Amino acid sequence: MHIPDGFLSLPVCLAMGLVSLVILGIALRQVERQFADRLVPLMGVSAAFIFAAQMINFPVLGGTSGHLLGGTLAGVLLGPWAGTLAVMVVFGVQALLFQDGGIVALGANLFNMGFVGTFLGYYLYRGVRKLLGGKSWLAMATGTAVASWASVVTASALVAVQLALSGTVNLAVVLPAMIGVHALIGIGEAILTVGVVSFLWRTRPDLIFEPLAPILTAVPPIQESIHGR
Amino acid sequence: MGARGRWVVAGLGLALLVAIVSPLASPDPDGLERVAADQGFAHREVPSWAEQLPFAEWFAGYALRGLADPAAAKIAAGITGTLAVFGLAWGAGAVLARARGARRP
């Protein structure tokens, strides 16, 4: 879904670039303030995996392919802010080293394929997981599946809106087409993301991001240990 | 190597493995490329400014220049990109962690 240069108008690119720059600035500050040191290598590994996985296009429908976007995966593993930073590195390297996705359109690509996954995807995942009780694999997997599918479809809708705002194509035509094909690609995203997160869930559950809520999460065990004595 | 070092190596190894099998990926246009072709705006694509960068002398898209075999060229590009992303993302995290350490006495 990488938008090449030429598809979007300059004002749309500038607006999206500005939005992405602001989000990036906040992400840098947030990671500096609160990201656990021990998870820093996980940023490298997650970003590397997402980059490599994005090279694997899988066929969806007669003559069309899709690939993992990875925003939701990054959000689930690293949390929304560090996840944002990780996918930003991925899209930056793709655009600069491999001419994949435009340079002028980079802000739009970062927002659509990155931030939508790391934020909408992450919070949707948490919401669904909480709704289903939170602790079970099923809750985690359902949250991950719903979030990754929805983030791909939302990203495709945003691309359609940006194309229409740029005067490239009519929204009434491009929106259903983009959503239609990405509703299928999103299934691939969901399968891959659930697969990776489930594998870690079994082998290294400590690598799945849990938000720092020191007061809420730390108090009950301390109380238990006091009462237990 | 501790448990932490092992999973970092395993994770990076898996990513590199994925890059190595990348020539098996579907060559079909992706969702956006398909819609652009179907709806007649694919021709609007212009070359990326990145083609002016020195990196473009090494890579033509996901292909290392100078390798005649397209699969080998793609694998080489994939491995380079995977390692670059790994180093940059880890480095960014490490720099930020150090900045935090420096601020807290």
Short mmCIF file of C-alpha atoms in Angstrom, two decimals:
data_model
loop_
_atom_site.label_atom_id
_atom_site.label_comp_id
_atom_site.label_asym_id
_atom_site.label_seq_id
_atom_site.Cartn_x
_atom_site.Cartn_y
_atom_site.Cartn_z
CA MET A 1 0.00 0.00 0.00
CA HIS A 2 3.08 2.24 -0.26
CA ILE A 3 1.99 5.43 -2.01
CA PRO A 4 4.54 6.44 -4.66
CA ASP A 5 5.24 10.09 -5.41
CA GLY A 6 2.86 11.58 -7.92
CA PHE A 7 -0.34 10.05 -6.55
CA LEU A 8 -0.96 12.69 -3.89
CA SER A 9 -1.04 16.46 -4.26
CA LEU A 10 1.60 18.57 -2.56
CA PRO A 11 -0.79 20.06 0.03
CA VAL A 12 -1.98 16.60 1.07
CA CYS A 13 1.64 15.39 1.30
CA LEU A 14 2.66 18.43 3.34
CA ALA A 15 -0.28 18.08 5.71
CA MET A 16 0.39 14.37 6.25
CA GLY A 17 4.11 15.05 6.57
CA LEU A 18 3.46 17.60 9.29
CA VAL A 19 1.11 15.31 11.19
CA SER A 20 3.62 12.44 11.00
CA LEU A 21 6.46 14.70 12.10
CA VAL A 22 4.52 15.81 15.17
CA ILE A 23 3.62 12.21 16.05
CA LEU A 24 7.24 11.19 15.58
CA GLY A 25 8.39 13.97 17.88
CA ILE A 26 5.97 12.86 20.59
CA ALA A 27 6.98 9.22 20.06
CA LEU A 28 10.66 10.06 20.56
CA ARG A 29 9.86 11.88 23.79
CA GLN A 30 7.52 9.17 25.05
CA VAL A 31 10.03 6.40 24.39
CA GLU A 32 12.74 8.40 26.10
CA ARG A 33 10.53 8.90 29.12
CA GLN A 34 9.04 5.50 29.68
CA PHE A 35 10.31 2.67 27.52
CA ALA A 36 11.83 -0.20 29.46
CA ASP A 37 15.56 -0.49 28.73
CA ARG A 38 15.43 -4.26 28.54
CA LEU A 39 13.01 -3.99 25.61
CA VAL A 40 15.33 -1.87 23.45
CA PRO A 41 16.71 -4.92 21.56
CA LEU A 42 13.10 -5.96 20.91
CA MET A 43 12.65 -2.71 18.97
CA GLY A 44 15.47 -3.78 16.67
CA VAL A 45 14.19 -7.32 16.26
CA SER A 46 10.56 -6.26 15.70
CA ALA A 47 11.49 -3.63 13.14
CA ALA A 48 13.82 -6.05 11.32
CA PHE A 49 11.11 -8.73 11.21
CA ILE A 50 8.47 -6.29 9.97
CA PHE A 51 10.81 -5.04 7.24
CA ALA A 52 11.58 -8.55 6.05
CA ALA A 53 7.94 -9.66 6.28
CA GLN A 54 6.86 -6.69 4.17
CA MET A 55 8.94 -8.15 1.33
CA ILE A 56 6.75 -11.25 1.28
CA ASN A 57 3.75 -10.47 -0.87
CA PHE A 58 1.06 -13.09 -0.58
CA PRO A 59 -1.55 -13.57 -3.33
CA VAL A 60 -5.09 -12.54 -2.44
CA LEU A 61 -7.38 -12.46 -5.44
CA GLY A 62 -6.85 -12.99 -9.16
CA GLY A 63 -3.63 -11.14 -9.87
CA THR A 64 -3.40 -9.05 -6.71
CA SER A 65 -1.10 -9.42 -3.73
CA GLY A 66 -0.70 -7.96 -0.28
CA HIS A 67 1.90 -7.99 2.45
CA LEU A 68 2.09 -7.49 6.18
CA LEU A 69 2.04 -3.86 7.31
CA GLY A 70 3.05 -4.73 10.84
CA GLY A 71 1.79 -1.65 12.69
CA THR A 72 -0.49 -3.65 14.96
CA LEU A 73 2.24 -6.23 15.53
CA ALA A 74 4.63 -3.46 16.56
CA GLY A 75 2.00 -1.94 18.85
CA VAL A 76 1.18 -5.24 20.55
CA LEU A 77 4.86 -6.07 21.14
CA LEU A 78 6.30 -2.63 21.89
CA GLY A 79 3.33 -0.48 22.85
CA PRO A 80 2.07 2.37 20.70
CA TRP A 81 5.00 4.78 21.05
CA ALA A 82 7.99 2.48 20.67
CA GLY A 83 5.98 0.61 18.03
CA THR A 84 5.56 3.86 16.14
CA LEU A 85 9.29 4.46 16.24
CA ALA A 86 10.02 0.93 15.01
CA VAL A 87 7.69 1.12 12.00
CA MET A 88 8.94 4.61 11.21
CA VAL A 89 12.42 3.16 10.84
CA VAL A 90 11.00 0.47 8.54
CA PHE A 91 9.18 2.91 6.24
CA GLY A 92 12.09 5.34 6.31
CA VAL A 93 14.59 2.71 5.18
CA GLN A 94 12.17 1.46 2.52
CA ALA A 95 11.70 4.94 1.09
CA LEU A 96 15.33 6.08 1.28
CA LEU A 97 17.28 2.91 0.50
CA PHE A 98 14.90 1.01 -1.74
CA GLN A 99 12.74 3.74 -3.34
CA ASP A 100 9.64 1.93 -2.00
CA GLY A 101 7.00 4.56 -1.32
CA GLY A 102 7.60 8.18 -2.24
CA ILE A 103 9.72 10.66 -0.33
CA VAL A 104 7.16 13.44 -0.61
CA ALA A 105 4.48 10.89 0.28
CA LEU A 106 6.46 9.47 3.21
CA GLY A 107 4.40 11.31 5.81
CA ALA A 108 1.20 9.85 4.36
CA ASN A 109 2.72 6.37 4.25
CA LEU A 110 3.96 6.64 7.83
CA PHE A 111 0.53 7.72 9.01
CA ASN A 112 -1.55 5.25 7.01
CA MET A 113 0.52 2.10 7.32
CA GLY A 114 2.36 2.90 10.54
CA PHE A 115 0.50 5.04 13.04
CA VAL A 116 -2.93 3.64 12.20
CA GLY A 117 -1.61 0.20 13.14
CA THR A 118 0.40 1.26 16.16
CA PHE A 119 -2.40 3.40 17.62
CA LEU A 120 -5.82 2.41 16.31
CA GLY A 121 -4.58 -1.18 16.10
CA TYR A 122 -3.04 -1.15 19.56
CA TYR A 123 -6.02 0.39 21.35
CA LEU A 124 -8.50 -1.76 19.48
CA TYR A 125 -6.45 -4.81 20.50
CA ARG A 126 -6.46 -3.73 24.13
CA GLY A 127 -10.16 -2.90 24.06
CA VAL A 128 -11.24 -6.20 22.54
CA ARG A 129 -8.85 -8.14 24.78
CA LYS A 130 -10.23 -6.43 27.88
CA LEU A 131 -13.79 -7.01 26.73
CA LEU A 132 -13.09 -10.74 26.50
CA GLY A 133 -11.51 -10.99 29.92
CA GLY A 134 -7.94 -10.10 29.03
CA LYS A 135 -5.85 -12.98 30.26
CA SER A 136 -6.68 -15.85 27.92
CA TRP A 137 -5.00 -16.66 24.62
CA LEU A 138 -8.41 -16.38 22.93
CA ALA A 139 -8.88 -12.82 24.18
CA MET A 140 -5.39 -11.87 23.03
CA ALA A 141 -5.78 -13.57 19.65
CA THR A 142 -9.24 -12.12 19.00
CA GLY A 143 -8.04 -8.64 19.92
CA THR A 144 -4.99 -9.01 17.71
CA ALA A 145 -6.99 -10.34 14.77
CA VAL A 146 -9.68 -7.66 14.93
CA ALA A 147 -7.13 -4.89 15.40
CA SER A 148 -4.80 -5.94 12.60
CA TRP A 149 -7.63 -6.44 10.13
CA ALA A 150 -9.27 -3.13 11.05
CA SER A 151 -5.99 -1.22 10.85
CA VAL A 152 -5.32 -2.44 7.30
CA VAL A 153 -8.85 -1.61 6.16
CA THR A 154 -8.71 1.81 7.86
CA ALA A 155 -5.35 2.50 6.26
CA SER A 156 -6.75 1.66 2.84
CA ALA A 157 -9.73 3.97 3.42
CA LEU A 158 -7.35 6.77 4.42
CA VAL A 159 -5.30 6.23 1.25
CA ALA A 160 -8.54 6.47 -0.76
CA VAL A 161 -9.51 9.73 0.99
CA GLN A 162 -6.04 11.19 0.41
CA LEU A 163 -6.15 10.21 -3.26
CA ALA A 164 -9.56 11.86 -3.61
CA LEU A 165 -8.46 15.02 -1.75
CA SER A 166 -5.51 15.19 -4.14
CA GLY A 167 -7.88 15.16 -7.10
CA THR A 168 -6.31 11.95 -8.38
CA VAL A 169 -9.49 9.90 -8.45
CA ASN A 170 -13.12 10.09 -7.39
CA LEU A 171 -13.75 9.02 -3.79
CA ALA A 172 -16.97 7.19 -4.68
CA VAL A 173 -14.95 5.01 -7.04
CA VAL A 174 -11.69 4.54 -5.17
CA LEU A 175 -13.02 4.05 -1.63
CA PRO A 176 -14.99 0.84 -2.24
CA ALA A 177 -12.19 -0.53 -4.43
CA MET A 178 -9.49 0.11 -1.82
CA ILE A 179 -11.59 -1.20 1.07
CA GLY A 180 -12.70 -4.21 -0.95
CA VAL A 181 -9.23 -5.50 -1.78
CA HIS A 182 -7.78 -4.59 1.62
CA ALA A 183 -10.57 -6.36 3.47
CA LEU A 184 -8.94 -9.48 1.98
CA ILE A 185 -5.34 -8.38 2.54
CA GLY A 186 -6.34 -7.58 6.12
CA ILE A 187 -7.17 -11.25 6.67
CA GLY A 188 -3.57 -12.06 5.78
CA GLU A 189 -2.41 -9.35 8.17
CA ALA A 190 -4.57 -10.83 10.93
CA ILE A 191 -3.32 -14.39 10.34
CA LEU A 192 0.34 -13.33 10.32
CA THR A 193 0.03 -11.04 13.33
CA VAL A 194 -1.89 -13.58 15.41
CA GLY A 195 0.67 -16.20 14.38
CA VAL A 196 3.66 -14.17 15.54
CA VAL A 197 2.02 -12.94 18.74
CA SER A 198 0.75 -16.45 19.59
CA PHE A 199 4.22 -17.88 19.09
CA LEU A 200 5.63 -15.32 21.52
CA TRP A 201 2.67 -15.85 23.85
CA ARG A 202 3.76 -19.49 24.21
CA THR A 203 7.52 -19.00 24.22
CA ARG A 204 8.24 -15.51 25.58
CA PRO A 205 5.04 -13.97 27.01
CA ASP A 206 7.17 -11.33 28.72
CA LEU A 207 7.86 -9.83 25.30
CA ILE A 208 4.24 -8.82 24.80
CA PHE A 209 3.80 -5.21 25.81
CA GLU A 210 1.86 -4.47 28.97
CA PRO A 211 1.36 -0.79 29.62
CA LEU A 212 3.12 0.71 32.58
CA ALA A 213 0.38 1.19 35.12
CA PRO A 214 2.57 0.98 38.20
CA ILE A 215 -0.05 1.91 40.77
CA LEU A 216 -2.85 -0.21 39.39
CA THR A 217 -0.80 -3.29 38.66
CA ALA A 218 1.77 -3.13 41.43
CA VAL A 219 -0.53 -2.67 44.41
CA PRO A 220 -2.47 -5.94 44.48
CA PRO A 221 0.60 -8.23 44.60
CA ILE A 222 2.14 -6.12 47.36
CA GLN A 223 -1.07 -6.29 49.36
CA GLU A 224 -1.24 -10.00 48.81
CA SER A 225 2.26 -10.48 50.06
CA ILE A 226 1.52 -8.42 53.16
CA HIS A 227 -1.69 -10.30 53.88
CA GLY A 228 0.02 -13.54 53.17
CA ARG A 229 2.48 -13.09 56.00
CA MET B 1 25.28 -15.64 25.72
CA GLY B 2 22.36 -15.09 28.09
CA ALA B 3 18.72 -15.87 27.44
CA ARG B 4 18.24 -12.32 26.22
CA GLY B 5 21.09 -12.53 23.73
CA ARG B 6 19.70 -15.81 22.45
CA TRP B 7 16.26 -14.50 21.60
CA VAL B 8 17.72 -11.42 19.92
CA VAL B 9 19.86 -13.67 17.72
CA ALA B 10 16.89 -15.98 17.11
CA GLY B 11 14.60 -13.07 16.23
CA LEU B 12 17.10 -11.47 13.88
CA GLY B 13 17.84 -14.88 12.38
CA LEU B 14 14.14 -15.39 11.69
CA ALA B 15 13.92 -11.95 10.04
CA LEU B 16 16.93 -12.74 7.85
CA LEU B 17 15.39 -16.08 6.94
CA VAL B 18 12.25 -14.28 5.83
CA ALA B 19 14.39 -11.92 3.73
CA ILE B 20 16.11 -14.94 2.17
CA VAL B 21 12.83 -16.49 1.04
CA SER B 22 11.58 -13.14 -0.32
CA PRO B 23 12.13 -14.16 -3.98
CA LEU B 24 9.22 -16.57 -3.44
CA ALA B 25 6.87 -13.63 -2.80
CA SER B 26 4.00 -13.05 -5.17
CA PRO B 27 5.07 -10.74 -8.02
CA ASP B 28 1.51 -9.50 -8.50
CA PRO B 29 0.66 -5.82 -7.96
CA ASP B 30 -0.38 -5.01 -4.39
CA GLY B 31 -3.79 -3.65 -3.44
CA LEU B 32 -3.03 -0.01 -4.19
CA GLU B 33 -1.16 -0.81 -7.43
CA ARG B 34 -4.11 -2.92 -8.56
CA VAL B 35 -6.63 -0.17 -7.82
CA ALA B 36 -4.37 2.42 -9.51
CA ALA B 37 -4.18 0.26 -12.64
CA ASP B 38 -7.91 -0.54 -12.66
CA GLN B 39 -8.92 3.08 -12.15
CA GLY B 40 -6.40 4.56 -14.54
CA PHE B 41 -4.18 6.65 -12.30
CA ALA B 42 -1.13 4.39 -12.18
CA HIS B 43 0.57 6.56 -14.82
CA ARG B 44 0.71 9.46 -12.33
CA GLU B 45 3.53 7.77 -10.45
CA VAL B 46 6.75 9.77 -10.72
CA PRO B 47 10.24 8.56 -9.79
CA SER B 48 10.98 8.95 -6.09
CA TRP B 49 13.45 11.62 -5.02
CA ALA B 50 15.28 8.75 -3.38
CA GLU B 51 16.64 7.91 -6.83
CA GLN B 52 18.86 10.98 -6.48
CA LEU B 53 20.37 9.57 -3.29
CA PRO B 54 23.65 7.64 -3.30
CA PHE B 55 21.74 4.54 -2.10
CA ALA B 56 20.15 4.35 -5.55
CA GLU B 57 23.57 3.52 -6.94
CA TRP B 58 23.47 0.35 -4.87
CA PHE B 59 19.82 -0.62 -5.05
CA ALA B 60 17.26 -0.57 -7.84
CA GLY B 61 14.19 -1.05 -5.69
CA TYR B 62 14.63 -4.27 -3.72
CA ALA B 63 17.53 -5.43 -5.87
CA LEU B 64 21.24 -5.02 -5.33
CA ARG B 65 22.75 -3.64 -8.51
CA GLY B 66 25.45 -5.71 -10.17
CA LEU B 67 23.93 -9.09 -9.39
CA ALA B 68 22.61 -10.65 -12.57
CA ASP B 69 20.38 -13.18 -10.80
CA PRO B 70 17.21 -11.34 -9.73
CA ALA B 71 16.61 -13.69 -6.80
CA ALA B 72 20.14 -13.17 -5.47
CA ALA B 73 19.82 -9.40 -5.97
CA LYS B 74 16.58 -9.38 -3.99
CA ILE B 75 18.00 -11.53 -1.21
CA ALA B 76 21.03 -9.24 -0.94
CA ALA B 77 18.79 -6.17 -0.75
CA GLY B 78 16.55 -7.91 1.79
CA ILE B 79 19.45 -8.85 4.04
CA THR B 80 20.97 -5.36 3.83
CA GLY B 81 17.63 -3.73 4.60
CA THR B 82 16.85 -6.11 7.47
CA LEU B 83 20.22 -5.44 9.09
CA ALA B 84 19.93 -1.67 8.51
CA VAL B 85 16.47 -1.57 10.08
CA PHE B 86 17.61 -3.76 12.97
CA GLY B 87 20.59 -1.50 13.69
CA LEU B 88 18.69 1.76 13.31
CA ALA B 89 15.73 0.73 15.47
CA TRP B 90 17.93 -0.74 18.20
CA GLY B 91 20.21 2.29 17.95
CA ALA B 92 17.30 4.72 18.24
CA GLY B 93 16.05 2.89 21.33
CA ALA B 94 19.53 2.78 22.85
CA VAL B 95 20.16 6.50 22.24
CA LEU B 96 16.83 7.37 23.85
CA ALA B 97 17.52 5.10 26.79
CA ARG B 98 20.91 6.75 27.28
CA ALA B 99 19.36 10.21 27.07
CA ARG B 100 16.97 9.20 29.83
CA GLY B 101 19.81 7.83 31.93
CA ALA B 102 21.77 11.05 31.51
CA ARG B 103 18.83 13.16 32.61
CA ARG B 104 18.20 11.19 35.77
CA PRO B 105 21.03 11.71 38.18
#
